[in-house]
Short mmCIF file of C-alpha atoms and ligand atoms in Angstrom, two decimals:
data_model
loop_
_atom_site.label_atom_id
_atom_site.label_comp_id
_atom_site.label_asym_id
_atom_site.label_seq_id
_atom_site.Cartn_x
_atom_site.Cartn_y
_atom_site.Cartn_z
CA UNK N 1 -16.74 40.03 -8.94
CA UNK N 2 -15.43 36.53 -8.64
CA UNK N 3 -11.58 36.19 -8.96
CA UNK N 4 -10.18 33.85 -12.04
CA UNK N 5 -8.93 31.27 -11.12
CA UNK N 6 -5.39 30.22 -12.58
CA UNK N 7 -5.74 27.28 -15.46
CA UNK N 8 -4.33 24.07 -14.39
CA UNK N 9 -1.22 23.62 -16.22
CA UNK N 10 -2.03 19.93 -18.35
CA UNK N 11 1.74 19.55 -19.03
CA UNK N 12 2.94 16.05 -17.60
CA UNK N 13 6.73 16.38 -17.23
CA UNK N 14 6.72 19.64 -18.43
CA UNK N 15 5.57 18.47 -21.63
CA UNK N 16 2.32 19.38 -23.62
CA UNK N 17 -0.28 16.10 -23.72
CA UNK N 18 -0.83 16.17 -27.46
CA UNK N 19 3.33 15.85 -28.23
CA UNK N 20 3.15 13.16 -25.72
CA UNK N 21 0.20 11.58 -27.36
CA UNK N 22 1.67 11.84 -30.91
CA UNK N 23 5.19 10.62 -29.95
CA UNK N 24 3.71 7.70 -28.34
CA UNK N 25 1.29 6.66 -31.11
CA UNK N 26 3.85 7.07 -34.11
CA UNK N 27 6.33 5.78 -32.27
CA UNK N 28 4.83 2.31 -30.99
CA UNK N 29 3.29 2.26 -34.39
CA UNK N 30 6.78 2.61 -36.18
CA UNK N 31 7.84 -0.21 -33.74
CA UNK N 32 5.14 -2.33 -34.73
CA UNK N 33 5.32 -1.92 -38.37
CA UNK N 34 9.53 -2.50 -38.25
CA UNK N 35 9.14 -6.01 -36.88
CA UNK N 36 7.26 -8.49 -39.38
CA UNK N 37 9.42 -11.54 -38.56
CA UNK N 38 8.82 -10.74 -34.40
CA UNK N 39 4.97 -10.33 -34.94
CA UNK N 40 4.96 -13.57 -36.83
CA UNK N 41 6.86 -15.62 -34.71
CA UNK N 42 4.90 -14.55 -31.84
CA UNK N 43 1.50 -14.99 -33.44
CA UNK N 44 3.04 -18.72 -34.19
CA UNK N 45 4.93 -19.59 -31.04
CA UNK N 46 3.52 -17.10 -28.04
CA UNK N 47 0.40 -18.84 -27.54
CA UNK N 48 1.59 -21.79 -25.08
CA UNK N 49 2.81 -19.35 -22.63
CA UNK N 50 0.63 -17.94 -20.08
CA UNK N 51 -0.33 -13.99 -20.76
CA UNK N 52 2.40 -14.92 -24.40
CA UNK N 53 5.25 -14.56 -22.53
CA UNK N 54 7.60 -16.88 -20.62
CA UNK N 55 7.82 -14.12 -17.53
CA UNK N 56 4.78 -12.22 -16.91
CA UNK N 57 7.03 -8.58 -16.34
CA UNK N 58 8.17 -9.38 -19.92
CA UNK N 59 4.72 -7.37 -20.89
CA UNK N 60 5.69 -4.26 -18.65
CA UNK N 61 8.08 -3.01 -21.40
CA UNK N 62 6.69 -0.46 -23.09
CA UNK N 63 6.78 -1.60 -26.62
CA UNK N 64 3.75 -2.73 -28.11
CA UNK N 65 4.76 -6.47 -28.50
CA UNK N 66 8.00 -7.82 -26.53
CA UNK N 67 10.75 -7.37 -28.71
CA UNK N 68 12.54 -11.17 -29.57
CA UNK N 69 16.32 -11.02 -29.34
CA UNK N 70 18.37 -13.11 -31.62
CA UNK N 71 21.97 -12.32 -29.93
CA UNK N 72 23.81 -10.45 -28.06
CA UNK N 73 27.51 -9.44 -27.88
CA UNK N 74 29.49 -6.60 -25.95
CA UNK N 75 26.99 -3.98 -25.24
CA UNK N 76 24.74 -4.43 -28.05
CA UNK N 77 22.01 -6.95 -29.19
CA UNK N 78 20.47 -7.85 -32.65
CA UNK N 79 17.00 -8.29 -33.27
CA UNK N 80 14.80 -11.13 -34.69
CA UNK N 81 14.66 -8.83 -37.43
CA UNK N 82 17.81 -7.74 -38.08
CA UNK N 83 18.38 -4.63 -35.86
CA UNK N 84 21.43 -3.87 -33.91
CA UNK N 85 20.48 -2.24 -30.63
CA UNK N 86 23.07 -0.52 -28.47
CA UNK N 87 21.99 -2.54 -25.12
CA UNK N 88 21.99 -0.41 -22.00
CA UNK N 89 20.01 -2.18 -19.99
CA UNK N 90 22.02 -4.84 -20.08
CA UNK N 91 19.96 -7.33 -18.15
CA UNK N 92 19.24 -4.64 -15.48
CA UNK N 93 22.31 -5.43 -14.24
CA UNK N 94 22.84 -9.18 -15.02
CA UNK N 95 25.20 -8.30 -17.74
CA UNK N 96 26.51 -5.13 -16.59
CA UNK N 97 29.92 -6.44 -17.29
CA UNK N 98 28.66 -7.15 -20.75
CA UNK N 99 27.04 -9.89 -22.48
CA UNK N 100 28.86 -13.11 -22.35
CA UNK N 101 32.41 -11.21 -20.63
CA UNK N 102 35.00 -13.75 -22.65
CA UNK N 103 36.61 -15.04 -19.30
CA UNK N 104 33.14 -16.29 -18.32
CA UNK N 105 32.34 -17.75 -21.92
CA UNK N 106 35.41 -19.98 -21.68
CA UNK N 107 34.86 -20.85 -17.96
CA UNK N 108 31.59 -22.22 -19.21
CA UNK N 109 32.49 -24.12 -21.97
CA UNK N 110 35.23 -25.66 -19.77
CA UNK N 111 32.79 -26.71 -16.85
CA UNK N 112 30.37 -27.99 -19.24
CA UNK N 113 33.02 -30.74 -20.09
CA UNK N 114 32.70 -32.00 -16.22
CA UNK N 115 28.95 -31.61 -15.39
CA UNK N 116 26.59 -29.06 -14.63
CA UNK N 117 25.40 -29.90 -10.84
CA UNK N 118 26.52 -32.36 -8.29
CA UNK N 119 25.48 -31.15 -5.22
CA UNK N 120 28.85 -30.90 -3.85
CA UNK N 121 32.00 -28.17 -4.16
CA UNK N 122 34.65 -27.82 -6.52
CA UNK N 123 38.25 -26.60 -6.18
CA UNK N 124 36.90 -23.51 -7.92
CA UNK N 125 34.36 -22.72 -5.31
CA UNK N 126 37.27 -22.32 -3.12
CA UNK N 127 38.97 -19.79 -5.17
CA UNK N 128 35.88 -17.83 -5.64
CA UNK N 129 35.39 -17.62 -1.82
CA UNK N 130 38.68 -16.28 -1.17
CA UNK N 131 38.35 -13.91 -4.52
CA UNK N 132 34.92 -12.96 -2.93
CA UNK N 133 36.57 -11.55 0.36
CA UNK N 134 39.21 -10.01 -1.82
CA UNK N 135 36.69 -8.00 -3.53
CA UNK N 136 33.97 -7.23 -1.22
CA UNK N 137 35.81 -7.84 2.55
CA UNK N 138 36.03 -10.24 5.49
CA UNK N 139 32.88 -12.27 5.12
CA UNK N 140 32.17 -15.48 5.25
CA UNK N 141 30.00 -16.49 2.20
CA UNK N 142 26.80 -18.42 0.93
CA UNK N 143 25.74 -19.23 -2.66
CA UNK N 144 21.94 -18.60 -4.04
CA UNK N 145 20.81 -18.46 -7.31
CA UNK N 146 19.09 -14.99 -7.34
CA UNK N 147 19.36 -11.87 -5.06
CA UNK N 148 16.01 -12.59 -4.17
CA UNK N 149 17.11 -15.64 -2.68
CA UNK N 150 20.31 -14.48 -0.79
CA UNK N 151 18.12 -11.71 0.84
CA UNK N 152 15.58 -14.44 2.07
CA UNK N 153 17.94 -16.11 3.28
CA UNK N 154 20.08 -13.34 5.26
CA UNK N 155 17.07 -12.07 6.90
CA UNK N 156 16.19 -15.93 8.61
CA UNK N 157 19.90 -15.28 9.82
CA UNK N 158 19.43 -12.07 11.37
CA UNK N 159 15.76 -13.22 12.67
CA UNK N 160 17.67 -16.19 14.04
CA UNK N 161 20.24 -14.28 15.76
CA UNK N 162 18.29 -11.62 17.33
CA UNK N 163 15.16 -13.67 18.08
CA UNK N 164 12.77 -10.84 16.87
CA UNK N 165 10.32 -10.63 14.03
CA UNK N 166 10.91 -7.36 11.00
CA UNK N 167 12.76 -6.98 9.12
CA UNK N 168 13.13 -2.86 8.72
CA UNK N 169 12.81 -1.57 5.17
CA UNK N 170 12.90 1.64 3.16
CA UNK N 171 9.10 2.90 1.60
CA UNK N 172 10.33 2.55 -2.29
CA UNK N 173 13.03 -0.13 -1.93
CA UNK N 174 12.80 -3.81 -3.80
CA UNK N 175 15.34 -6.38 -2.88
CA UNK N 176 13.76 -9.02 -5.31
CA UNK N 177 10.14 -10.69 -5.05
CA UNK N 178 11.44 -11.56 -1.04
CA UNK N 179 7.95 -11.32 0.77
CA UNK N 180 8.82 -9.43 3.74
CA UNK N 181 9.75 -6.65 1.92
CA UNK N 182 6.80 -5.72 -0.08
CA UNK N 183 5.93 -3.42 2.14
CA UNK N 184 5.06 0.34 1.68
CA UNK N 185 4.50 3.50 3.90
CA UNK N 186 1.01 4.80 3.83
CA UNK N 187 -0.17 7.44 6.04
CA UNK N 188 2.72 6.51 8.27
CA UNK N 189 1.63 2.90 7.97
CA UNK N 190 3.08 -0.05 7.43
CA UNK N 191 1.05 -1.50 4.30
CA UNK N 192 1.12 -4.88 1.71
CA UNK N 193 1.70 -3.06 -1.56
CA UNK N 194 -1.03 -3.34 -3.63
CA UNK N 195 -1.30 -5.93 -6.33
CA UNK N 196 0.90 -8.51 -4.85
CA UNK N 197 -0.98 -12.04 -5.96
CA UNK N 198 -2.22 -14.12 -3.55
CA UNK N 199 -1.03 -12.25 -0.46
CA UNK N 200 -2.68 -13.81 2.49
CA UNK N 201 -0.37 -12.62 5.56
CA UNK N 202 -0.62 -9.01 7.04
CA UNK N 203 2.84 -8.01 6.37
CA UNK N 204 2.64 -5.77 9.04
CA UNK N 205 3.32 -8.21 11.37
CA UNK N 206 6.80 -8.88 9.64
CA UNK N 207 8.10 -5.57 7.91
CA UNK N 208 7.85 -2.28 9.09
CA UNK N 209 8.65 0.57 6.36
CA UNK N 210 9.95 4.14 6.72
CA UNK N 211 11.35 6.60 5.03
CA UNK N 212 14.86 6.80 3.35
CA UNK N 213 17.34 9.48 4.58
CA UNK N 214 14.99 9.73 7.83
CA UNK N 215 17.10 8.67 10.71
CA UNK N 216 14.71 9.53 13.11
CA UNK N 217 12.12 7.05 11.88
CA UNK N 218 14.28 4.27 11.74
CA UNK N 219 15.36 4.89 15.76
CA UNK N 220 11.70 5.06 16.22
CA UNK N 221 11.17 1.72 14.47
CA UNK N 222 14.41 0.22 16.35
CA UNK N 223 12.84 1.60 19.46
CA UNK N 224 10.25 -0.90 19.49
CA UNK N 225 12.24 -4.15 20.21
CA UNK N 226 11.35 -6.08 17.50
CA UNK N 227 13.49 -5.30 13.94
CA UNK N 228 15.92 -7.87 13.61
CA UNK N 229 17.33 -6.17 10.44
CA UNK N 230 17.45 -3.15 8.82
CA UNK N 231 17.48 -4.45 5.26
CA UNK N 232 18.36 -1.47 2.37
CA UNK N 233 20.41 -0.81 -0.80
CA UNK N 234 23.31 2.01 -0.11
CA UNK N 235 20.83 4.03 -2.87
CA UNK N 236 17.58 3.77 -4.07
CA UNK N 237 18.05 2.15 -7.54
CA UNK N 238 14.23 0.48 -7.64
CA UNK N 239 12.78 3.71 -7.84
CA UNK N 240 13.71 7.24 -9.28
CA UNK N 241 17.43 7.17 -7.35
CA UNK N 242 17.02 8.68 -4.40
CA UNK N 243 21.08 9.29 -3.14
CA UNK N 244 21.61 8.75 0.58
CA UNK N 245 22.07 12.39 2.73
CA UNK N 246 25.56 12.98 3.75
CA UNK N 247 25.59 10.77 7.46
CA UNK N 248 22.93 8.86 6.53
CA UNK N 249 24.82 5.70 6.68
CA UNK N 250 26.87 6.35 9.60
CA UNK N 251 23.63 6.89 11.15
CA UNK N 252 21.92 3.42 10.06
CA UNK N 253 25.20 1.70 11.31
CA UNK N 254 25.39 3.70 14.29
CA UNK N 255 21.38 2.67 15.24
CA UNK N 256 21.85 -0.42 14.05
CA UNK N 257 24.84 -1.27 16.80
CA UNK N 258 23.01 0.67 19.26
CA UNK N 259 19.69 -1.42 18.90
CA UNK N 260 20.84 -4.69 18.23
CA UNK N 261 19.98 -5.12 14.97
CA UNK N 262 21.64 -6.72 11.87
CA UNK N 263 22.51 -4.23 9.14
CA UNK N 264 22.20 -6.02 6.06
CA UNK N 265 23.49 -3.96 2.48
CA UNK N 266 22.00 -5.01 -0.59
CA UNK N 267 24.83 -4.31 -3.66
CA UNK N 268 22.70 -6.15 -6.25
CA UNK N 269 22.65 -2.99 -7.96
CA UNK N 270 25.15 -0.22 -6.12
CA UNK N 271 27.94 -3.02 -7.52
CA UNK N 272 28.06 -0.44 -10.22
CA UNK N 273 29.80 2.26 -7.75
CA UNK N 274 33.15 0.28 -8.48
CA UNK N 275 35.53 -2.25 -7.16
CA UNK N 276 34.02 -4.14 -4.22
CA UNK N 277 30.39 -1.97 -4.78
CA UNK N 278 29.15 1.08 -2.82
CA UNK N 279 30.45 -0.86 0.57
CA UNK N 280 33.95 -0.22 -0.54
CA UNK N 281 33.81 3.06 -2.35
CA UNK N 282 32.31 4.73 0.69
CA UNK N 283 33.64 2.86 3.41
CA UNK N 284 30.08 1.23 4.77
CA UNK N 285 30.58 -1.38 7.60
CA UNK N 286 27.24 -4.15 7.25
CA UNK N 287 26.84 -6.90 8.74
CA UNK N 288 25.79 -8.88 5.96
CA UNK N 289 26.19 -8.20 2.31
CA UNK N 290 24.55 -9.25 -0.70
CA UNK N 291 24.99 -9.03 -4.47
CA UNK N 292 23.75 -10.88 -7.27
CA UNK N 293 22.95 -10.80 -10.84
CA UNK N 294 26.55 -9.62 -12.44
CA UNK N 295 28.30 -11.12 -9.77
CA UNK N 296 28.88 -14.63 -12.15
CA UNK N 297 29.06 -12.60 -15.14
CA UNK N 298 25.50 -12.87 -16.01
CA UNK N 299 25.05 -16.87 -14.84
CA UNK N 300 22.29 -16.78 -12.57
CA UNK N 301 24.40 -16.58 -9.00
CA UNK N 302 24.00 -14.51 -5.63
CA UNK N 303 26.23 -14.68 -2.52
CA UNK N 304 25.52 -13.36 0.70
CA UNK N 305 28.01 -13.08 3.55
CA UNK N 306 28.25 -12.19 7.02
CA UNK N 307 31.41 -10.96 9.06
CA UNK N 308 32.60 -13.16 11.70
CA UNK N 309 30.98 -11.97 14.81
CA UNK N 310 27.56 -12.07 13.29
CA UNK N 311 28.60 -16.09 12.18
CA UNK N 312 29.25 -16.95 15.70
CA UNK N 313 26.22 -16.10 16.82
CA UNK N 314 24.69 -17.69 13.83
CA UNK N 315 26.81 -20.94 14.49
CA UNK N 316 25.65 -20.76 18.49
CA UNK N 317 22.02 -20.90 17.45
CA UNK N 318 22.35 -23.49 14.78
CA UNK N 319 23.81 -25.58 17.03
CA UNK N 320 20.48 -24.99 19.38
CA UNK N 321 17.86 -25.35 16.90
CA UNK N 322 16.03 -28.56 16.59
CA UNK N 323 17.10 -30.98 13.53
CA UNK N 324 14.80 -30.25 10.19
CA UNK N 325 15.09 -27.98 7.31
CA UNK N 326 16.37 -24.62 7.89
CA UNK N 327 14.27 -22.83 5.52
CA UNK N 328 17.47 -21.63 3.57
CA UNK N 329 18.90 -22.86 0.00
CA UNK N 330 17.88 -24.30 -2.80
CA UNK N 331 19.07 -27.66 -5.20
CA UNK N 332 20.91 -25.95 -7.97
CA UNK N 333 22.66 -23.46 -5.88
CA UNK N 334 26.15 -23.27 -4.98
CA UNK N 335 26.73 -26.07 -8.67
CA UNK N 336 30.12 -25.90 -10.18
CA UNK N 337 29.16 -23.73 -13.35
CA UNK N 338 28.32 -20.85 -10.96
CA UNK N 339 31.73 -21.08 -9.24
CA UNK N 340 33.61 -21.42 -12.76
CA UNK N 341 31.48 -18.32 -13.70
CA UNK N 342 31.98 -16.42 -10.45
CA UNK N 343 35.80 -17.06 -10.21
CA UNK N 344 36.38 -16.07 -13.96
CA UNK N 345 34.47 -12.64 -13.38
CA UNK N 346 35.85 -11.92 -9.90
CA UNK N 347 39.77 -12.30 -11.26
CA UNK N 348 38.84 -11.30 -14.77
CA UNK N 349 35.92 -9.43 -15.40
CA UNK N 350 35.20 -7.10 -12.03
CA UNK N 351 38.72 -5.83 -12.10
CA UNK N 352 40.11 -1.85 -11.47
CA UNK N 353 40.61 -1.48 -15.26
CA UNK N 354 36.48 -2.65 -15.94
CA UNK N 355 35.38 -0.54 -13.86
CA UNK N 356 37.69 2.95 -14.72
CA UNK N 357 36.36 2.29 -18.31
CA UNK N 358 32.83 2.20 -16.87
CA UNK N 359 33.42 4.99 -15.02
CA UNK N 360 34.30 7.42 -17.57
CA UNK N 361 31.61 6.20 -19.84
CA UNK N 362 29.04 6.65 -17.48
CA UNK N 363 30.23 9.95 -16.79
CA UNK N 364 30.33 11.33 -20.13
CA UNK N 365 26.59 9.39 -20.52
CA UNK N 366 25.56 11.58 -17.83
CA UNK N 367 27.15 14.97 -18.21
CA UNK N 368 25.68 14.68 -22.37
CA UNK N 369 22.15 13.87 -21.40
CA UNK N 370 22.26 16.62 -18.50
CA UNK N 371 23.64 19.06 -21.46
CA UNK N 372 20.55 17.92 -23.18
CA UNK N 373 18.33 18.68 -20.56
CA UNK N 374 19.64 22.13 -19.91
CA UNK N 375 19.16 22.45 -23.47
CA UNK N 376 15.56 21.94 -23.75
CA UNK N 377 15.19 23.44 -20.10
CA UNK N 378 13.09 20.38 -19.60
CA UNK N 379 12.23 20.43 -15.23
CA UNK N 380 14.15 17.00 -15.39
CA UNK N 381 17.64 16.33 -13.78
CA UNK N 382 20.28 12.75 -14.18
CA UNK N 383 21.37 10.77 -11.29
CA UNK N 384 24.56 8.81 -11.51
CA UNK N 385 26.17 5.69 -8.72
CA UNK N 386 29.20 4.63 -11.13
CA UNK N 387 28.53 3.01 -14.22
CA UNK N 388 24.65 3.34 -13.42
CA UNK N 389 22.79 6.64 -15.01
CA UNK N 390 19.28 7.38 -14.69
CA UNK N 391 17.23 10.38 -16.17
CA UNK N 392 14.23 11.13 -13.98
CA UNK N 393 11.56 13.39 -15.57
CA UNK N 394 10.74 15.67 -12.46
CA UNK N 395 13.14 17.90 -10.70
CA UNK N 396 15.49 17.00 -8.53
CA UNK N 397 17.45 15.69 -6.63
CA UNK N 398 15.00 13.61 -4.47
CA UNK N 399 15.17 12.27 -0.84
CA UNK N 400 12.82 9.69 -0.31
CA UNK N 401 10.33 6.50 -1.61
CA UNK N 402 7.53 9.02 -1.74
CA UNK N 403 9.33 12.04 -3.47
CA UNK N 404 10.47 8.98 -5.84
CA UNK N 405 7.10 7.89 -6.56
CA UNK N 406 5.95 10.99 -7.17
CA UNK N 407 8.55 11.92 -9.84
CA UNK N 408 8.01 8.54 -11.65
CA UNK N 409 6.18 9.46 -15.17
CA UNK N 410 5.22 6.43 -16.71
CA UNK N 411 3.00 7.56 -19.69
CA UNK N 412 6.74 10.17 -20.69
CA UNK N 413 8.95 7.14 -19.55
CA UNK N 414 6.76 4.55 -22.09
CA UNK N 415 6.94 7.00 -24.79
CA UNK N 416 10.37 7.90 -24.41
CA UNK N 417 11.25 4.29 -24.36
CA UNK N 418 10.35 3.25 -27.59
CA UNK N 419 11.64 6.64 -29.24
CA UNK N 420 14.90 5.65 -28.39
CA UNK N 421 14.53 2.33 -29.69
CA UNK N 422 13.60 2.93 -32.61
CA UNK N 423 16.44 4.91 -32.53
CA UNK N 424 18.43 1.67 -31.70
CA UNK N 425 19.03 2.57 -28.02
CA UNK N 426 17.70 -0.38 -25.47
CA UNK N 427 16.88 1.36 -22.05
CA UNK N 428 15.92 -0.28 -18.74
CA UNK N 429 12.42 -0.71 -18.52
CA UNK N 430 10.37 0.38 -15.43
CA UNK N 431 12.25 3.33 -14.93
CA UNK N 432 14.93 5.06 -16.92
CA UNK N 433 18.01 3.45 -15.83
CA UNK N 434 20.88 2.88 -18.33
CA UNK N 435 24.81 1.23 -17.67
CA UNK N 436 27.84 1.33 -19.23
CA UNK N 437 29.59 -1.86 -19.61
CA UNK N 438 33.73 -2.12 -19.77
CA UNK N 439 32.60 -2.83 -23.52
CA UNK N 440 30.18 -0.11 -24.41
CA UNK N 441 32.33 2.40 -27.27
CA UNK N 442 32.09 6.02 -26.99
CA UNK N 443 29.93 6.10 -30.11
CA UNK N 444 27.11 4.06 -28.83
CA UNK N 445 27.26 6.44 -25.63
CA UNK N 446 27.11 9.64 -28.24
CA UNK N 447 24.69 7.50 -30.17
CA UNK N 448 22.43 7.29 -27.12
CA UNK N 449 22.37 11.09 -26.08
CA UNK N 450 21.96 12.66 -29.91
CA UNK N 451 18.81 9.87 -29.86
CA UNK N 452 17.75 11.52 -26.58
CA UNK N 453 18.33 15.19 -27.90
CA UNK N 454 16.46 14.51 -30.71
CA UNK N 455 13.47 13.46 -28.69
CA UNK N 456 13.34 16.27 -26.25
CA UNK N 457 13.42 18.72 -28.86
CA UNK N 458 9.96 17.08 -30.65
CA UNK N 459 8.71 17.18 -26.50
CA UNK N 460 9.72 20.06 -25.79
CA UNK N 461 9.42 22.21 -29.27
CA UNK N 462 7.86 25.95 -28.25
C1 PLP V 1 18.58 -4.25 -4.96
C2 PLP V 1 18.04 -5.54 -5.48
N1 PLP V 1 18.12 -6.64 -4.72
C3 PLP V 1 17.67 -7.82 -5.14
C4 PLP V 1 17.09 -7.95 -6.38
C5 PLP V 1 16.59 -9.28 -6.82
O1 PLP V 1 17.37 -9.83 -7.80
P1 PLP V 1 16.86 -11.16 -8.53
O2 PLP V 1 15.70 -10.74 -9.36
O3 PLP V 1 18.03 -11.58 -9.34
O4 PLP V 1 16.49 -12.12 -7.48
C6 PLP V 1 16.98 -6.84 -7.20
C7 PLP V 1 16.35 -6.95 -8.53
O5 PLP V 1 16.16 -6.01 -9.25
C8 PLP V 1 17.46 -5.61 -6.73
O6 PLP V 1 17.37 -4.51 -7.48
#
């Protein structure tokens, strides 16, 4: 007699399809049918942007129709239609300090009365480069506009320095739309991610990706002569968080010496760990450091900075290289309203006090929705760097880019997304990321977990 064979459990997440399926219908329908004045001024205005939307990501949210916002304030936004939203995405970071941080409002409004660019420095840009190495540590610093920039532009450095070609990344990671680094691990290889546009080079040839937390791979990549940098965030934020293993950046810094390559630490995100990011909390030692979105309160501003050995060599080799452009900078960076925006939010806005109210937000954030989760006994667990919380809808914790992928859950994530909008909570889209801001209230934090409860126990009902 032939054995039975187990049925496949269907539940995604834990969850039963049809309560996925209904959530997700009524709720994009109740978005839908809540907006009249978005819907219209879309159907009138959307049309002279390609795909309707001025970025193309700006159709990745989950909602059925991008959601139009008519201003925001603190930690919450309003609506085109009248809604007040408690805003924890907050940018994804850009305005983790809060939208429009007062110090930075005025410092605006103050440049504006003496000019926007001029393609030269201001007395402010010297204070903020002195209030940068306060804050972050003996560096000597470079303005961009975006992260994505300041990462390009640290890895020609480190390629210049060391005269070798990768750049040495982490299967999962995303340090902005930098080339190099759209790399994954597949089958132990080094592969272009699929569904970059237009990619013509074989990446290969410039990135090699491995595992995070696996030491061993990355002495076997270093091994090979030819990473110039080892190029990571202190945790993997782009993906389900994935915390570093106790060691596991002694270890990097420790290879890194030992091969000759340039550690480079991305805070664009870990900034949320507190004063002077991840790099300070937990005493990391890079050679170069980046950060960028909050780091000008929310004007568009990166800085990248190297200590002062790796700036000798840099200064050696620029002093070799052949006159022409060196591939680094762009016109608007480095203008006067980012250094009145980056002073005001490094001596006013990034202080201890910010970031202790953050703190204790985040925590009570995290410790309510893990309460939920219990609750429901829902195979999900909460990840927390600081002010930044993310749910993740698989077990946990994780250890790597590929466990990550694996416990991503888009079709629960969409659904769950615009649930708790329409229950006036604003999420980060991609994955389920949320921050507290010095000026999100204790209510809106309560706000956001009995929205979440309420949620998980339609999923989850017996
Ligand atoms: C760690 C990290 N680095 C760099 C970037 C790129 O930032 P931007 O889009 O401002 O260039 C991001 C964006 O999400 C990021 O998460």
């Amino acid at each position: 007699m032939a054995k039975a064979q187990p049925t496949p459990d269907p539940r995604i997440a834990g969850i039963r399809p049809e309560r996925l399926t209904a959530l997700a219908t009524r709720e994009a329908k109740r978005f839908a049918a809540s907006r009249p004045k978005t819907r219209a001024a879309l159907a009138a205005g959307s049309q002279h942007f390609l795909d309707g939307v001025p970025m193309h990501w700006m159709k990745d949210w989950p909602m059925p129709f991008p959601m139009l916002v008519a201003e925001a304030k603190g930690a919450a936004l309003t609506d085109l239609d009248g809604y007040g939203i408690d805003d924890f995405c907050l940018g994804d970071t850009g305005s983790m300090f809060g939208h429009s941080p007062a110090p930075v409002a005025k410092a605006i409004r103050k440049q504006a009365r003496h000019g926007l660019t001029y393609m030269l420095p201001t007395e402010a840009a010297l204070a903020a480069a002195d209030l940068l190495t306060q804050r972050f540590g003996a560096f000597q610093w470079q303005i961009a506009t975006t992260a994505t920039d300041a990462n390009r532009f640290a890895l020609r450095v480190a390629r210049a320095v060391t005269g070798r070609p990768k750049v040495l990344v982490f299967n999962g990671c995303y340090h902005g739309t930098v080339d190099d680094t759209m790399v994954a691990l597949h089958d132990g290889q080094t592969i272009a991610r699929p569904g970059l546009v237009g990619q013509v080079s074989d990446l290969s040839q410039t990135a090699t990706c491995v595992e995070f937390n696996d030491l061993a791979a990355v002495e076997a990549a270093l091994a090979s002569g030819e990473i110039a940098a080892i190029l990571t965030e202190p945790v993997m934020t782009n993906s389900c968080m994935v915390l570093p293993d106790p060691g596991f950046h002694a270890g990097l810094r420790d290879l890194a010496t030992r091969h000759g390559a340039v550690l480079i630490i991305d805070e664009t995100h870990t900034i949320s760990s507190g004063l002077g990011g991840y790099t300070a909390v937990h005493g990391l030692v890079p050679d170069m450091f980046v950060v960028g979105k909050c780091v000008a309160g929310g004007m568009p501003t990166a800085v990248w900075g190297m200590t002062a050995d790796l700036a000798r060599r840099f200064a050696a080799y620029d002093a070799q290289r052949p006159a022409g452009h060196s591939g680094m900078g762009t016109t608007l960076s480095a203008n006067p309203m980012q250094f009145a925006c980056l002073r005001a939010t490094l001596a006013e806005v990034m202080t201890a006090k910010a970031y202790a109210r953050m703190e204790k937000g985040a925590a009570r954030l995290a410790k309510g929705l893990s309460r939920v989760i219990a609750a429901h006994q829902a195979p999900w667990h909460v990840v927390r760097v600081g002010a930044r919380v993310e749910f993740i809808c698989a077990p946990g914790p994780l250890r790597n880019g590929a466990e990550a992928a694996t416990a991503h859950q888009p079709q629960v994530e969409a659904a769950l997304h615009t649930a708790l909008l329409n229950r006036g909570c604003l999420i980060a889209p991609f994955h389920n990321m949320m921050l507290v801001s010095p000026a999100t209230r204790t209510r809106q934090i309560d706000r956001l977990i009995a929205a979440f409860d309420e949620i998980l126990t339609e999923l989850f009902a017996i």
